[in-house]
Each structure stands twice: as C-alpha cells, then as structure tokens.
CSV table of C-alpha atoms and ligand atoms in Angstrom, one decimal:
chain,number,residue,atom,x,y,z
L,1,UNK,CA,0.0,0.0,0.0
L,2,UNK,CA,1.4,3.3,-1.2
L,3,UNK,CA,0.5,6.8,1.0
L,4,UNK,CA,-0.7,9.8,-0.5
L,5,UNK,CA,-1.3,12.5,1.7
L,6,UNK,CA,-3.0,15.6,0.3
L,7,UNK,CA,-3.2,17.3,3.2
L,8,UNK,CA,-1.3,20.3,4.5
L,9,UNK,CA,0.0,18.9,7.8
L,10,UNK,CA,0.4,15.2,7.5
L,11,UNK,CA,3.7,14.4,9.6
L,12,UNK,CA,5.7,12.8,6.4
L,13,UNK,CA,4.5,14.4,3.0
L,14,UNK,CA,2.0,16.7,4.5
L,15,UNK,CA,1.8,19.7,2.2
L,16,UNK,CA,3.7,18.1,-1.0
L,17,UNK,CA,0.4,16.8,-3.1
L,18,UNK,CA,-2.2,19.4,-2.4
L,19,UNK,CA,-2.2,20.3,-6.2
L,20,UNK,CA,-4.6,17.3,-7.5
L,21,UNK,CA,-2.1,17.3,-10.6
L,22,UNK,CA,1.0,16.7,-8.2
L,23,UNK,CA,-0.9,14.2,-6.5
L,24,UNK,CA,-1.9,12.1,-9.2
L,25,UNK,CA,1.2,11.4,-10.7
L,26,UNK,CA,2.9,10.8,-7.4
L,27,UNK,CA,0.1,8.0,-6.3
L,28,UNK,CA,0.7,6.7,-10.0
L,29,UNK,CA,4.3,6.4,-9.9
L,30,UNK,CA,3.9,4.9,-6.6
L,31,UNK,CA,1.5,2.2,-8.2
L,32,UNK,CA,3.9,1.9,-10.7
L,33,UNK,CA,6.9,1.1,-8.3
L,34,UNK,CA,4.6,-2.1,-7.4
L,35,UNK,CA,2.0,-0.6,-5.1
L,36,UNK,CA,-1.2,-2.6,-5.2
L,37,UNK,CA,-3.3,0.1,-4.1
L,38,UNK,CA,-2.4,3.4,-3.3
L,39,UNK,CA,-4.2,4.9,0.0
L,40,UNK,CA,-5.3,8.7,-0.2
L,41,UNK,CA,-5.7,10.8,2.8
L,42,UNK,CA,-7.4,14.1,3.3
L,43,UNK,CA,-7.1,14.5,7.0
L,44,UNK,CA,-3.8,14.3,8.8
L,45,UNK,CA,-3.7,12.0,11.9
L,46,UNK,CA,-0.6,13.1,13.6
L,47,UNK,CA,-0.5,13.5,17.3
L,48,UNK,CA,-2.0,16.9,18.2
L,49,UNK,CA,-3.2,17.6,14.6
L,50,UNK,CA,-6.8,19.3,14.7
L,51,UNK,CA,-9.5,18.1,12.6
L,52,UNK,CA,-10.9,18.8,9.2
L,53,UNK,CA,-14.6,19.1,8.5
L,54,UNK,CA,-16.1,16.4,6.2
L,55,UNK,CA,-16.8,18.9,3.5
L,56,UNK,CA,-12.9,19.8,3.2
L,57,UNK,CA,-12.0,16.3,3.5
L,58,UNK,CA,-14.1,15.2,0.7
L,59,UNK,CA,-13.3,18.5,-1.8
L,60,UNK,CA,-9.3,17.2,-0.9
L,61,UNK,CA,-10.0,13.3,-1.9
L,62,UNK,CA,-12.4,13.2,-4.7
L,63,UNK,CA,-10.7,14.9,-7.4
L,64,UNK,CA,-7.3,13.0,-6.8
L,65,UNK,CA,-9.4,9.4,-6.3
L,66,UNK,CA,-11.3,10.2,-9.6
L,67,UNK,CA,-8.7,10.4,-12.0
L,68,UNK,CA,-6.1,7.7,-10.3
L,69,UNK,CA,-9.4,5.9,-11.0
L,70,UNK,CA,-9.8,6.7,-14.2
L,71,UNK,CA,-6.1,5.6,-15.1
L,72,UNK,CA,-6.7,2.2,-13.6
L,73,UNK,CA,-5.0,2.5,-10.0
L,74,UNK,CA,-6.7,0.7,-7.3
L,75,UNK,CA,-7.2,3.0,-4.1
L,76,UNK,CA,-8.2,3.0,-0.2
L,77,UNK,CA,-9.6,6.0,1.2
L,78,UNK,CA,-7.7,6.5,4.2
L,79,UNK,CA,-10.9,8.5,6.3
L,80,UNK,CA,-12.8,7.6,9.7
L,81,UNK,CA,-15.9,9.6,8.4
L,82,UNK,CA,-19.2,7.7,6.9
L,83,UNK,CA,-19.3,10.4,4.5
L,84,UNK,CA,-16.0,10.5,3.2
L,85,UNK,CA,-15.8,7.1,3.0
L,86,UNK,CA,-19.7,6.9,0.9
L,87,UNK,CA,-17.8,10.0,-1.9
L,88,UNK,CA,-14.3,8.1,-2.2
L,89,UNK,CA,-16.5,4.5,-2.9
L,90,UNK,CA,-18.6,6.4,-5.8
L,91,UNK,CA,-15.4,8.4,-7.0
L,92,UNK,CA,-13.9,4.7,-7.4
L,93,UNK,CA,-12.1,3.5,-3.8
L,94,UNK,CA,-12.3,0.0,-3.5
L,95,UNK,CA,-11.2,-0.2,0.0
L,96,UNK,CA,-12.1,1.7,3.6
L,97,UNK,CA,-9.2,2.7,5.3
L,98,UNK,CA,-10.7,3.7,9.1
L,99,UNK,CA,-8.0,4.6,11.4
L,100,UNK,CA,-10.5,4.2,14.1
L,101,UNK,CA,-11.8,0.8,13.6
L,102,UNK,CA,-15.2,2.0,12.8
L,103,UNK,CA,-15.1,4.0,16.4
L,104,UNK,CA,-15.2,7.6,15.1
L,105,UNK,CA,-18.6,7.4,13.1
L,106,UNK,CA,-21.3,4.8,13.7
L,107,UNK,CA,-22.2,5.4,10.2
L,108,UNK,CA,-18.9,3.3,9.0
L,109,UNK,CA,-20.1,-0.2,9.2
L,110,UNK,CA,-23.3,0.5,6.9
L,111,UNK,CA,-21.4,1.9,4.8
L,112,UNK,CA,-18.6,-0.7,4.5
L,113,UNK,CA,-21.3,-3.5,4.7
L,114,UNK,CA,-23.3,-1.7,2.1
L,115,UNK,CA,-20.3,-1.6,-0.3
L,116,UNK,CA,-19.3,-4.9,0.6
L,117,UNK,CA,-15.7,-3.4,-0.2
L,118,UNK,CA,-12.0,-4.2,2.3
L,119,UNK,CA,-12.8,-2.5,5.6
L,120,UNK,CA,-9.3,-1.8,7.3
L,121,UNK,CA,-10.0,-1.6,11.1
L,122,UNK,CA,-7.2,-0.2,12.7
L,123,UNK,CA,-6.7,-0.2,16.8
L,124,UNK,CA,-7.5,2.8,17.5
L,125,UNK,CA,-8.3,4.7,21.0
L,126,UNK,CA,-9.5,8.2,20.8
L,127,UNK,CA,-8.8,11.3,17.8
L,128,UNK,CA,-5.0,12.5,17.3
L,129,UNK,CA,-5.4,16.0,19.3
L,130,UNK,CA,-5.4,13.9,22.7
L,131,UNK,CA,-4.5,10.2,21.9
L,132,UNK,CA,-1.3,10.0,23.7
L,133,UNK,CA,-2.2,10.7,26.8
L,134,UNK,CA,-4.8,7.5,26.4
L,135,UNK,CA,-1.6,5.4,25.9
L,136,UNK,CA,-1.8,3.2,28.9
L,137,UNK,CA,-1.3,-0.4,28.9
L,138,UNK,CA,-1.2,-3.1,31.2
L,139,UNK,CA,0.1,-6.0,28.6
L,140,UNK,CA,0.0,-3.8,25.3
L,141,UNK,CA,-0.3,-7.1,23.0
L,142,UNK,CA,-3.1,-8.8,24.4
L,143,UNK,CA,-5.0,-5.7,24.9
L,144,UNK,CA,-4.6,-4.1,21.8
L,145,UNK,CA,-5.3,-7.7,20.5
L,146,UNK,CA,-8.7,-7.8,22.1
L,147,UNK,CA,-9.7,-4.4,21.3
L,148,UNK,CA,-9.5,-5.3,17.8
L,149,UNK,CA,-11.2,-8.6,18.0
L,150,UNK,CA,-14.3,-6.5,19.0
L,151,UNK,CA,-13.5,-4.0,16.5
L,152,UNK,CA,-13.7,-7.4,14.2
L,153,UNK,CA,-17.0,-8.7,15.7
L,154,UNK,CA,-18.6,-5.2,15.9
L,155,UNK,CA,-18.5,-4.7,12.4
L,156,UNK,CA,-19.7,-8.2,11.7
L,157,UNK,CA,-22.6,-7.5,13.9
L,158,UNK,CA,-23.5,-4.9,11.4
L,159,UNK,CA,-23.3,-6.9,8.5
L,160,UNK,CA,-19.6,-6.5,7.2
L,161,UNK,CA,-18.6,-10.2,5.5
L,162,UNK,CA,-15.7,-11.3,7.4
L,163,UNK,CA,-13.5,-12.3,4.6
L,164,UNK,CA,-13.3,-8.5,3.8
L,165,UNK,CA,-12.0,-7.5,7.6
L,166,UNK,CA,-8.6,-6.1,7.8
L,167,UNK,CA,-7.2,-5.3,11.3
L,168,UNK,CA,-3.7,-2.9,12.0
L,169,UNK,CA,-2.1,-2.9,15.0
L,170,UNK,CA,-2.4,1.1,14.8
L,171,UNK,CA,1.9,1.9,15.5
L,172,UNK,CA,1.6,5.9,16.9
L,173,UNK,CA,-1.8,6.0,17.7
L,174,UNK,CA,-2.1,5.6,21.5
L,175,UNK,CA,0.9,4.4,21.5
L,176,UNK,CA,4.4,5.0,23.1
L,177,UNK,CA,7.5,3.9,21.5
L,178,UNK,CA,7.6,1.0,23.7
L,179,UNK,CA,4.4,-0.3,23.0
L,180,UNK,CA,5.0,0.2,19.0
L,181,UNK,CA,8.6,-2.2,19.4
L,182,UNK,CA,6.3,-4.9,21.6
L,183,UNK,CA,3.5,-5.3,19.0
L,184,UNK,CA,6.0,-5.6,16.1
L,185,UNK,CA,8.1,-8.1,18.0
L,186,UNK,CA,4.6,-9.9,18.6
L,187,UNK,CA,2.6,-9.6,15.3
L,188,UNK,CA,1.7,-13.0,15.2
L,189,UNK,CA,-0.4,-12.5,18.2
L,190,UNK,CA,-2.9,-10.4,16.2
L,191,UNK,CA,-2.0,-12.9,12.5
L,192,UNK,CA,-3.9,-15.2,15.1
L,193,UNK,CA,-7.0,-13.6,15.1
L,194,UNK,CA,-7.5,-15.0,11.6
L,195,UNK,CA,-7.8,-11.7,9.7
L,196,UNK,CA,-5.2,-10.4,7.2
L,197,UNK,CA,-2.7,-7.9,8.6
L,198,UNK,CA,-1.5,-4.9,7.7
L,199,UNK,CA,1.4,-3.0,9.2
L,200,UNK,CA,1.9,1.0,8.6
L,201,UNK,CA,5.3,1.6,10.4
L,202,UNK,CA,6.7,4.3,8.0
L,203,UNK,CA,8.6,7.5,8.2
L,204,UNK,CA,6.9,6.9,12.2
L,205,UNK,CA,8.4,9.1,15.4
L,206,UNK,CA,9.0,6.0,17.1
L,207,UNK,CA,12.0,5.0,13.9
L,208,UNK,CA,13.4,8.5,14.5
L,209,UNK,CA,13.4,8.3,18.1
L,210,UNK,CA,15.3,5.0,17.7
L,211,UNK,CA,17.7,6.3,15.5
L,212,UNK,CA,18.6,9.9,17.2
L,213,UNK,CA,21.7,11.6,17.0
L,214,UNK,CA,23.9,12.8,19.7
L,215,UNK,CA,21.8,15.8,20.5
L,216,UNK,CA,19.2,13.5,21.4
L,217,UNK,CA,17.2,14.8,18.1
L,218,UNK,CA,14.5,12.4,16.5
L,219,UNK,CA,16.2,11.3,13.0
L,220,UNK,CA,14.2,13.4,10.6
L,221,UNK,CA,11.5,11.8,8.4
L,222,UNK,CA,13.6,11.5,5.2
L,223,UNK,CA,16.3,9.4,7.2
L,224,UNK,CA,13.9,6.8,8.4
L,225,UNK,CA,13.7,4.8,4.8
L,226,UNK,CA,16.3,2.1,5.9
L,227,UNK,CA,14.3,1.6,9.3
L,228,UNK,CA,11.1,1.2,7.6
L,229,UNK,CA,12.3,-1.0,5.2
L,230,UNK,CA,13.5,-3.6,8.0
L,231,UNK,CA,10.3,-3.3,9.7
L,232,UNK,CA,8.4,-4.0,7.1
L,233,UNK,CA,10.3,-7.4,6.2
L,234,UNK,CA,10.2,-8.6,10.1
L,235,UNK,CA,6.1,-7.6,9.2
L,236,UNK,CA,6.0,-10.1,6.5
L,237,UNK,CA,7.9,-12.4,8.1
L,238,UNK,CA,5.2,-12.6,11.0
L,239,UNK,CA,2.9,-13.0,8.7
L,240,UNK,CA,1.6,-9.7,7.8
L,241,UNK,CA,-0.4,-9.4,4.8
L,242,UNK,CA,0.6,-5.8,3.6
L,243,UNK,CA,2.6,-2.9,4.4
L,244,UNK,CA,1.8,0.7,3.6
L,245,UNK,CA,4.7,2.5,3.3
L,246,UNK,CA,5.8,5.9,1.9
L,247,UNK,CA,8.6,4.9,-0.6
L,248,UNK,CA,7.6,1.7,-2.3
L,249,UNK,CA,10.0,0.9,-5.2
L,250,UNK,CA,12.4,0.4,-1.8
L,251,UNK,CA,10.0,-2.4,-0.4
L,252,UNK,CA,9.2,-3.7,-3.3
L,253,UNK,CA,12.9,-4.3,-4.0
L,254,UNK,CA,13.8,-5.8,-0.6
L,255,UNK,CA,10.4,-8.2,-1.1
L,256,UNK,CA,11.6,-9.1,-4.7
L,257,UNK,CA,14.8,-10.2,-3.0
L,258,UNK,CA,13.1,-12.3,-0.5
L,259,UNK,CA,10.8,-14.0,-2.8
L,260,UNK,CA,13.5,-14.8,-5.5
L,261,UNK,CA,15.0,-17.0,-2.5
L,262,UNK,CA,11.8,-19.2,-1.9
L,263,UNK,CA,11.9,-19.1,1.5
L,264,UNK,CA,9.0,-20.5,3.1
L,265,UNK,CA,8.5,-17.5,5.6
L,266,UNK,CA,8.0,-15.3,2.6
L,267,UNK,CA,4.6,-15.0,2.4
L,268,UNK,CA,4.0,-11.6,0.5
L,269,UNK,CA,2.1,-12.1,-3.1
L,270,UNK,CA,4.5,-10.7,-6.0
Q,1,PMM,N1,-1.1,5.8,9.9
Q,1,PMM,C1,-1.3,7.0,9.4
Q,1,PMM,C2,-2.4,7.2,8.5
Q,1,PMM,N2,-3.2,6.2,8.1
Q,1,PMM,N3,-3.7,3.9,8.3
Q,1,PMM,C3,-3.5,2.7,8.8
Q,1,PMM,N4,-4.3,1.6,8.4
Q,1,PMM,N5,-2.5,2.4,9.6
Q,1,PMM,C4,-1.7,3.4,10.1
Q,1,PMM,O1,-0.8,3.2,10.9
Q,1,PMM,C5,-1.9,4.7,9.6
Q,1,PMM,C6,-2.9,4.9,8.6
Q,1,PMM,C7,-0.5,8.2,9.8
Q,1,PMM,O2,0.7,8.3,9.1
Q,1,PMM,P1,0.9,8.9,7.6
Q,1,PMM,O3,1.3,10.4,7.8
Q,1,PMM,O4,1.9,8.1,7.1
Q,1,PMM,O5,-0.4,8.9,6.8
C-alpha cells in the first residue's frame, strides 16, 4: 500500500500533493513502483493535529481518487468519516481505510457493509489532538489484540462479510515507542485472530526516536527509509499481509529479493 497525503499537515509528506495534478502522478508512480493500491488521505492523523470538516476532506480526496481511478490504479480512502468514505466509494475507492476501527462514526459499518468493499479496522483509542495521553497499557499485546477482536465482531454485527475484515495494530496512535517495538516483535499475536494484517510503520516518530543523533534529536523523516524498510520485512515475516509504506519501489525491491530466495517464511504475493 502506497501513502498519499494531500493534506497540509500530514507528519511525512504533508503539504507536498495538495495540487490534485502533483498528486496524481505521485500516487501513479507509486502504483507503478509495485503498489497494489495506493491509500489517499485528506485529513492528517498526527499527534495533536486538529480536525478537518467532512466537506474539506471530501473537496481534498475526490478529485485525486477520480482520476487515479480513471487511469486504472486501485485506491483505499484513508478516512474515519461515513461520508467521506460513501464520496471516495462512488469516485472509485475500493477499499475503507478507518483509522478508528469504525469507532469515530457509527455510520462506517453501513457503509462498509453496504459496499461490501476491504474494511481496514485499525486499533485505535480516541482522535490525534489527545491520543497520547490514552496510551496506557497493562500488557500492550493482548489488549490491543482484544480491542481489535471487538472491533472485528462489531463490524460483523453490522453486517460486514468477514473475509473482507482487515485489522492494524495502529503503530503511533495511543501508543508509546515501547508499546510500538512490543506489538512488532509480537505480530503474530494479532496474525492469530485469523484476519489479514496490515502494518503502517513508516517515516513513524518511534523510527526517528530509535535512530537519534547525539543531540538527542529524533532522526528526521527522510532518514527513516532504511528503518522502515526492516520493519516492514520482520512484518512479513510474522505473517503480515501488507505494508503501507511511503517509498515503495524500496519495499518492493527488498520483497523481490526475499521472494527470489523461496523461503517459506515469505509470504507476501508478488
Ligand atoms: N497511519 C497513518 C495514517 N493512516 N492507516 C492505517 N491503516 N494504519 C496506520 O498506521 C496509519 C494509517 C499516519 O501516518 P501517515 O502520515 O503516514 O499517513
């Protein structure tokens, strides 16, 4: 899964793709690196960022979704509103990316279950401007585990087929760094739930507070590539279904490599 943020605040590429034209050739050269869909964004989640209203979300996402679209490149709509979510499906999305696991708008499920499209339910525990502080954990694993097994049976409730459930472990969101290295090293204790996987680690805080210089500085974002990239592989090799990433001729390349060796524990379609 490629980003594509046109927003003006996104922590990683916020600001680059608010021309539509700018976007759509970046989220088609991003399909073009190998991409199998390419997930567009018109509301920044970044801790402390303030929200958009629905209108301004949608007048971002349509335009760019319509004509990647119209060039044949699959995309997610990366939204936790009903609305949003209803305009990207009719512009041509083909999968709901909800950062809040359907918690944000109870109008979600009816539409994922209506458009019998991939819902991506993502462990989420409250909106960016004041998630951090709800970053408390006894035994991070098994409770963001369970929290997305209701998430799972919630939506299911509601009349969302199961084989179209996607669940994410949600890295940043209510989450310290801490709790971001212990649900990587234990992915396959979510794998176990039986839904596909996916695993959005890129560009995050948490790789630039790993990799700080001297000063104690976070590593900026555009020096986190090789740090993504390895978490992405010990992703797949836990049995992650997909990675969403920010650079993906990179991952592409270092999943290529892996495949051409036939290892069993590759399990990543070309
Ligand atoms: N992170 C961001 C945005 N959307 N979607 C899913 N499913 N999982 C994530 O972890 C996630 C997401 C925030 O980061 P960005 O600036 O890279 O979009």
């Amino acid at each position: 899964m490629g980003v594509l943020n046109v927003t003006p605040d996104s922590f990683s590429d916020g600001g680059r793709y608010t021309d539509v034209d700018a976007a759509v050739q970046h989220g088609v050269g991003l399909f073009q690196e190998g991409a199998h869909v390419i997930d567009v964004g018109g509301e920044s989640t970044r801790p402390g960022a303030e929200r958009v209203d629905a209108a301004t979300e949608i007048a971002r996402v349509v335009p760019v979704i319509e004509r990647l679209f119209a060039q044949g490149v699959p995309v997610s709509i990366d939204t936790t509103r009903a609305a949003v979510a209803e305009a990207a499906l009719a512009a041509g999305a083909v999968v709901i990316n909800d950062v809040s696991g359907g918690l944000a708008d109870p109008g979600m499920a009816a539409v994922a279950a209506a458009a019998g499209c991939p819902w991506i339910l993502m462990h989420w525990r409250g909106h960016s401007r004041d998630m951090q502080r709800l970053a408390v954990y006894h035994d991070v694993v098994a409770e963001v585990r369970d929290e997305l097994r209701e998430r799972a049976d919630a939506a299911i409730a509601a009349g969302v087929d199961p084989g179209l459930i996607v669940l994410d472990p949600g890295l940043g969101f209510a989450k310290l760094p801490e709790h971001n290295w212990a649900l990587s090293a234990h992915l396959d204790a979510l794998v176990g739930l039986g839904f596909p996987v996916l695993f959005a680690a890129s560009r995050k805080t948490y790789l630039g507070r790993l990799l700080a210089g001297p000063d104690g500085m976070p590593r900026p974002v555009d020096g986190r590539e090789a740090a993504t990239l390895a978490t992405s592989l010990l992703a797949v090799a836990s049995g992650a279904w997909g990675v969403r990433v920010h650079q993906v001729g990179a991952t592409a390349d270092a999943l290529a490599v892996w495949r051409a060796t036939g290892s069993p524990r590759f399990r990543g379609t070309p």
